[in-house]
mmCIF file of C-alpha atoms in Angstrom:
data_model
loop_
_atom_site.group_PDB
_atom_site.id
_atom_site.type_symbol
_atom_site.label_atom_id
_atom_site.label_comp_id
_atom_site.label_asym_id
_atom_site.label_seq_id
_atom_site.Cartn_x
_atom_site.Cartn_y
_atom_site.Cartn_z
ATOM 1 C CA UNK A 1 13.169 -28.349 13.984
ATOM 2 C CA UNK A 2 11.613 -26.473 17.038
ATOM 3 C CA UNK A 3 14.576 -26.430 19.565
ATOM 4 C CA UNK A 4 12.291 -25.443 22.410
ATOM 5 C CA UNK A 5 11.193 -22.030 20.778
ATOM 6 C CA UNK A 6 7.764 -21.339 20.665
ATOM 7 C CA UNK A 7 6.890 -21.228 16.750
ATOM 8 C CA UNK A 8 4.081 -19.365 15.544
ATOM 9 C CA UNK A 9 3.212 -18.338 11.811
ATOM 10 C CA UNK A 10 2.629 -14.459 11.707
ATOM 11 C CA UNK A 11 0.726 -13.028 8.802
ATOM 12 C CA UNK A 12 2.868 -10.671 6.888
ATOM 13 C CA UNK A 13 -0.010 -9.026 5.343
ATOM 14 C CA UNK A 14 -2.361 -8.497 8.394
ATOM 15 C CA UNK A 15 -0.371 -9.533 11.414
ATOM 16 C CA UNK A 16 -2.526 -12.123 12.870
ATOM 17 C CA UNK A 17 -0.858 -14.894 15.047
ATOM 18 C CA UNK A 18 -1.835 -18.312 13.704
ATOM 19 C CA UNK A 19 -0.916 -21.743 15.275
ATOM 20 C CA UNK A 20 2.198 -23.408 14.058
ATOM 21 C CA UNK A 21 0.002 -26.275 12.135
ATOM 22 C CA UNK A 22 -1.680 -23.366 9.816
ATOM 23 C CA UNK A 23 -0.354 -22.832 6.188
ATOM 24 C CA UNK A 24 -2.854 -19.951 5.536
ATOM 25 C CA UNK A 25 -3.913 -17.076 7.901
ATOM 26 C CA UNK A 26 -6.908 -17.660 9.384
ATOM 27 C CA UNK A 27 -7.912 -14.019 9.353
ATOM 28 C CA UNK A 28 -6.967 -13.016 5.807
ATOM 29 C CA UNK A 29 -6.159 -16.202 3.915
ATOM 30 C CA UNK A 30 -2.450 -15.338 3.088
ATOM 31 C CA UNK A 31 0.170 -18.082 3.039
ATOM 32 C CA UNK A 32 2.211 -17.993 6.300
ATOM 33 C CA UNK A 33 5.835 -17.938 6.871
ATOM 34 C CA UNK A 34 7.272 -19.765 9.752
ATOM 35 C CA UNK A 35 8.444 -17.316 12.378
ATOM 36 C CA UNK A 36 10.076 -17.580 15.832
ATOM 37 C CA UNK A 37 8.210 -15.757 18.496
ATOM 38 C CA UNK A 38 11.705 -15.443 20.093
ATOM 39 C CA UNK A 39 12.526 -12.947 17.318
ATOM 40 C CA UNK A 40 12.552 -9.231 18.759
ATOM 41 C CA UNK A 41 11.283 -8.015 15.428
ATOM 42 C CA UNK A 42 10.545 -9.557 11.947
ATOM 43 C CA UNK A 43 12.186 -7.722 9.232
ATOM 44 C CA UNK A 44 10.069 -5.072 7.768
ATOM 45 C CA UNK A 45 8.461 -6.084 4.319
ATOM 46 C CA UNK A 46 8.184 -2.961 2.389
ATOM 47 C CA UNK A 47 5.190 -3.126 -0.077
ATOM 48 C CA UNK A 48 5.709 -1.282 -3.280
ATOM 49 C CA UNK A 49 4.102 -3.134 -5.766
ATOM 50 C CA UNK A 50 1.496 -0.589 -7.148
ATOM 51 C CA UNK A 51 3.737 2.286 -6.608
ATOM 52 C CA UNK A 52 6.531 0.568 -8.954
ATOM 53 C CA UNK A 53 3.752 -0.386 -11.448
ATOM 54 C CA UNK A 54 2.434 3.067 -11.619
ATOM 55 C CA UNK A 55 6.136 4.389 -11.905
ATOM 56 C CA UNK A 56 6.850 2.081 -14.693
ATOM 57 C CA UNK A 57 3.904 2.654 -16.686
ATOM 58 C CA UNK A 58 4.422 6.587 -16.072
ATOM 59 C CA UNK A 59 7.579 6.081 -18.077
ATOM 60 C CA UNK A 60 6.407 3.881 -20.623
ATOM 61 C CA UNK A 61 3.604 6.260 -21.447
ATOM 62 C CA UNK A 62 6.293 9.013 -21.480
ATOM 63 C CA UNK A 63 8.672 7.177 -24.082
ATOM 64 C CA UNK A 64 5.677 6.195 -26.145
ATOM 65 C CA UNK A 65 5.718 2.472 -25.352
ATOM 66 C CA UNK A 66 2.210 1.880 -24.234
ATOM 67 C CA UNK A 67 -0.903 3.610 -25.450
ATOM 68 C CA UNK A 68 -3.149 5.948 -23.598
ATOM 69 C CA UNK A 69 -5.531 3.323 -23.328
ATOM 70 C CA UNK A 70 -3.356 0.763 -21.710
ATOM 71 C CA UNK A 71 -1.942 3.294 -19.207
ATOM 72 C CA UNK A 72 -5.501 4.531 -18.188
ATOM 73 C CA UNK A 73 -6.666 0.501 -17.709
ATOM 74 C CA UNK A 74 -3.743 0.258 -15.299
ATOM 75 C CA UNK A 75 -4.369 3.419 -13.394
ATOM 76 C CA UNK A 76 -7.918 2.294 -13.131
ATOM 77 C CA UNK A 77 -7.243 -1.002 -12.066
ATOM 78 C CA UNK A 78 -5.105 0.040 -9.285
ATOM 79 C CA UNK A 79 -7.344 2.738 -8.370
ATOM 80 C CA UNK A 80 -10.510 0.460 -7.805
ATOM 81 C CA UNK A 81 -8.339 -2.001 -5.919
ATOM 82 C CA UNK A 82 -7.087 0.617 -3.330
ATOM 83 C CA UNK A 83 -10.178 2.417 -3.323
ATOM 84 C CA UNK A 84 -12.228 -0.706 -2.467
ATOM 85 C CA UNK A 85 -9.576 -1.742 0.399
ATOM 86 C CA UNK A 86 -10.198 2.117 1.773
ATOM 87 C CA UNK A 87 -13.733 1.139 1.480
ATOM 88 C CA UNK A 88 -13.445 -1.737 3.484
ATOM 89 C CA UNK A 89 -11.165 -0.259 5.971
ATOM 90 C CA UNK A 90 -13.405 2.622 6.874
ATOM 91 C CA UNK A 91 -16.470 0.177 7.139
ATOM 92 C CA UNK A 92 -14.326 -2.274 9.677
ATOM 93 C CA UNK A 93 -15.744 -2.622 12.875
ATOM 94 C CA UNK A 94 -13.103 -2.627 15.739
ATOM 95 C CA UNK A 95 -14.042 -4.212 19.017
ATOM 96 C CA UNK A 96 -13.694 -1.857 21.638
ATOM 97 C CA UNK A 97 -10.890 -3.230 23.460
ATOM 98 C CA UNK A 98 -8.836 -3.289 20.512
ATOM 99 C CA UNK A 99 -9.572 0.243 19.312
ATOM 100 C CA UNK A 100 -6.597 1.619 21.408
ATOM 101 C CA UNK A 101 -4.543 -0.555 19.854
ATOM 102 C CA UNK A 102 -5.342 0.200 16.072
ATOM 103 C CA UNK A 103 -6.614 3.930 16.075
ATOM 104 C CA UNK A 104 -3.606 5.584 14.745
ATOM 105 C CA UNK A 105 -2.671 2.540 12.387
ATOM 106 C CA UNK A 106 -5.993 2.942 10.699
ATOM 107 C CA UNK A 107 -5.876 7.003 10.581
ATOM 108 C CA UNK A 108 -2.327 6.441 8.669
ATOM 109 C CA UNK A 109 -3.284 3.746 6.477
ATOM 110 C CA UNK A 110 -6.537 5.708 5.588
ATOM 111 C CA UNK A 111 -4.396 8.724 4.814
ATOM 112 C CA UNK A 112 -1.953 6.646 2.676
ATOM 113 C CA UNK A 113 -4.768 5.387 0.744
ATOM 114 C CA UNK A 114 -6.434 9.026 0.548
ATOM 115 C CA UNK A 115 -3.053 9.929 -0.853
ATOM 116 C CA UNK A 116 -2.578 7.279 -3.336
ATOM 117 C CA UNK A 117 -6.010 7.913 -4.738
ATOM 118 C CA UNK A 118 -5.170 11.490 -5.317
ATOM 119 C CA UNK A 119 -1.645 10.694 -7.027
ATOM 120 C CA UNK A 120 -3.418 8.363 -9.471
ATOM 121 C CA UNK A 121 -5.740 11.268 -10.066
ATOM 122 C CA UNK A 122 -2.813 14.112 -10.896
ATOM 123 C CA UNK A 123 -1.190 11.084 -13.017
ATOM 124 C CA UNK A 124 -4.391 10.817 -15.108
ATOM 125 C CA UNK A 125 -3.627 14.189 -16.685
ATOM 126 C CA UNK A 126 -0.462 13.189 -18.344
ATOM 127 C CA UNK A 127 -2.024 11.717 -21.699
ATOM 128 C CA UNK A 128 -3.749 14.993 -22.292
ATOM 129 C CA UNK A 129 -0.735 16.790 -21.493
ATOM 130 C CA UNK A 130 1.336 14.600 -24.211
ATOM 131 C CA UNK A 131 -1.390 15.025 -26.623
ATOM 132 C CA UNK A 132 -1.217 18.625 -26.377
ATOM 133 C CA UNK A 133 2.554 18.645 -26.524
ATOM 134 C CA UNK A 134 2.225 16.614 -30.051
ATOM 135 C CA UNK A 135 -0.013 19.029 -31.584
ATOM 136 C CA UNK A 136 2.011 22.369 -30.630
ATOM 137 C CA UNK A 137 4.693 23.552 -32.872
ATOM 138 C CA UNK A 138 5.793 26.681 -31.239
ATOM 139 C CA UNK A 139 8.884 25.851 -29.359
ATOM 140 C CA UNK A 140 8.031 28.219 -26.423
ATOM 141 C CA UNK A 141 4.609 26.440 -26.086
ATOM 142 C CA UNK A 142 6.540 23.100 -26.507
ATOM 143 C CA UNK A 143 8.790 23.959 -23.486
ATOM 144 C CA UNK A 144 6.003 24.909 -21.435
ATOM 145 C CA UNK A 145 4.056 21.735 -21.785
ATOM 146 C CA UNK A 146 7.110 19.844 -21.139
ATOM 147 C CA UNK A 147 7.635 21.335 -17.909
ATOM 148 C CA UNK A 148 4.060 20.879 -16.953
ATOM 149 C CA UNK A 149 4.449 17.223 -17.990
ATOM 150 C CA UNK A 150 7.505 16.807 -15.915
ATOM 151 C CA UNK A 151 5.668 18.747 -12.561
ATOM 152 C CA UNK A 152 2.541 16.253 -12.858
ATOM 153 C CA UNK A 153 4.880 13.379 -13.317
ATOM 154 C CA UNK A 154 6.923 14.522 -10.040
ATOM 155 C CA UNK A 155 3.987 15.788 -8.168
ATOM 156 C CA UNK A 156 1.996 12.463 -9.009
ATOM 157 C CA UNK A 157 5.116 10.115 -8.254
ATOM 158 C CA UNK A 158 6.036 11.808 -5.065
ATOM 159 C CA UNK A 159 2.678 11.628 -3.690
ATOM 160 C CA UNK A 160 2.365 8.135 -4.655
ATOM 161 C CA UNK A 161 6.020 7.400 -2.754
ATOM 162 C CA UNK A 162 4.600 9.057 0.141
ATOM 163 C CA UNK A 163 1.107 7.235 0.259
ATOM 164 C CA UNK A 164 3.211 3.948 -0.228
ATOM 165 C CA UNK A 165 5.413 4.908 2.967
ATOM 166 C CA UNK A 166 2.334 5.709 5.000
ATOM 167 C CA UNK A 167 0.797 2.314 4.212
ATOM 168 C CA UNK A 168 3.892 0.432 4.826
ATOM 169 C CA UNK A 169 4.045 2.239 8.296
ATOM 170 C CA UNK A 170 0.617 1.083 8.712
ATOM 171 C CA UNK A 171 1.623 -2.209 8.274
ATOM 172 C CA UNK A 172 4.370 -2.258 10.310
ATOM 173 C CA UNK A 173 2.342 -0.866 13.143
ATOM 174 C CA UNK A 174 -0.280 -3.538 12.681
ATOM 175 C CA UNK A 175 2.528 -6.142 13.334
ATOM 176 C CA UNK A 176 3.621 -4.125 16.388
ATOM 177 C CA UNK A 177 0.217 -3.397 18.091
ATOM 178 C CA UNK A 178 -0.868 -7.324 17.563
ATOM 179 C CA UNK A 179 2.274 -8.272 19.606
ATOM 180 C CA UNK A 180 1.723 -5.512 22.413
ATOM 181 C CA UNK A 181 -2.053 -6.468 22.358
ATOM 182 C CA UNK A 182 -0.993 -10.240 22.681
ATOM 183 C CA UNK A 183 1.435 -9.458 25.342
ATOM 184 C CA UNK A 184 -1.082 -7.744 27.394
ATOM 185 C CA UNK A 185 -3.974 -9.775 27.012
ATOM 186 C CA UNK A 186 -2.313 -13.177 26.405
ATOM 187 C CA UNK A 187 -4.915 -16.280 26.737
ATOM 188 C CA UNK A 188 -7.754 -13.929 27.258
ATOM 189 C CA UNK A 189 -7.800 -11.939 24.060
ATOM 190 C CA UNK A 190 -9.876 -11.236 21.336
ATOM 191 C CA UNK A 191 -7.990 -13.771 19.199
ATOM 192 C CA UNK A 192 -7.019 -16.392 21.788
#
């Protein structure tokens, strides 16, 4: 029941504010929740799916639960999706009047995308290190390779976690910037 509050369906994915009558975002097609615009700030939705998937696959690889091919397939799939998103964002044409609102957000998002791609590249080294470990009999060499595996794992996952945080900050900024822009330009704005 709408008790006098203006109700809008704000897209959690892109921040676009849709009319109450819409069930899907007019900008990106995502399913819309009902959110009262009287709410000061919606709860931050933290997106971690790709990070969680990669972390799980690294653990499965190191415990020999999945094959190298299965591991590479997951990394390649995530890499191509993130790379495509980066290309899409890089090629976006932003109207001049919106540029001040979204410039920093885009820079942070693109940095996050680049970092995530670097993390995947780093984590692609694990299978060859595991193969090397499995073929070595000298205990000192084994220990050195195990240390290198741990270093690559930690460096790759830490970079992916930092990248994920950058992407979540950019998403959060999108929602805030859209709200600021709408407040300043209500009724005459780009989306009005």
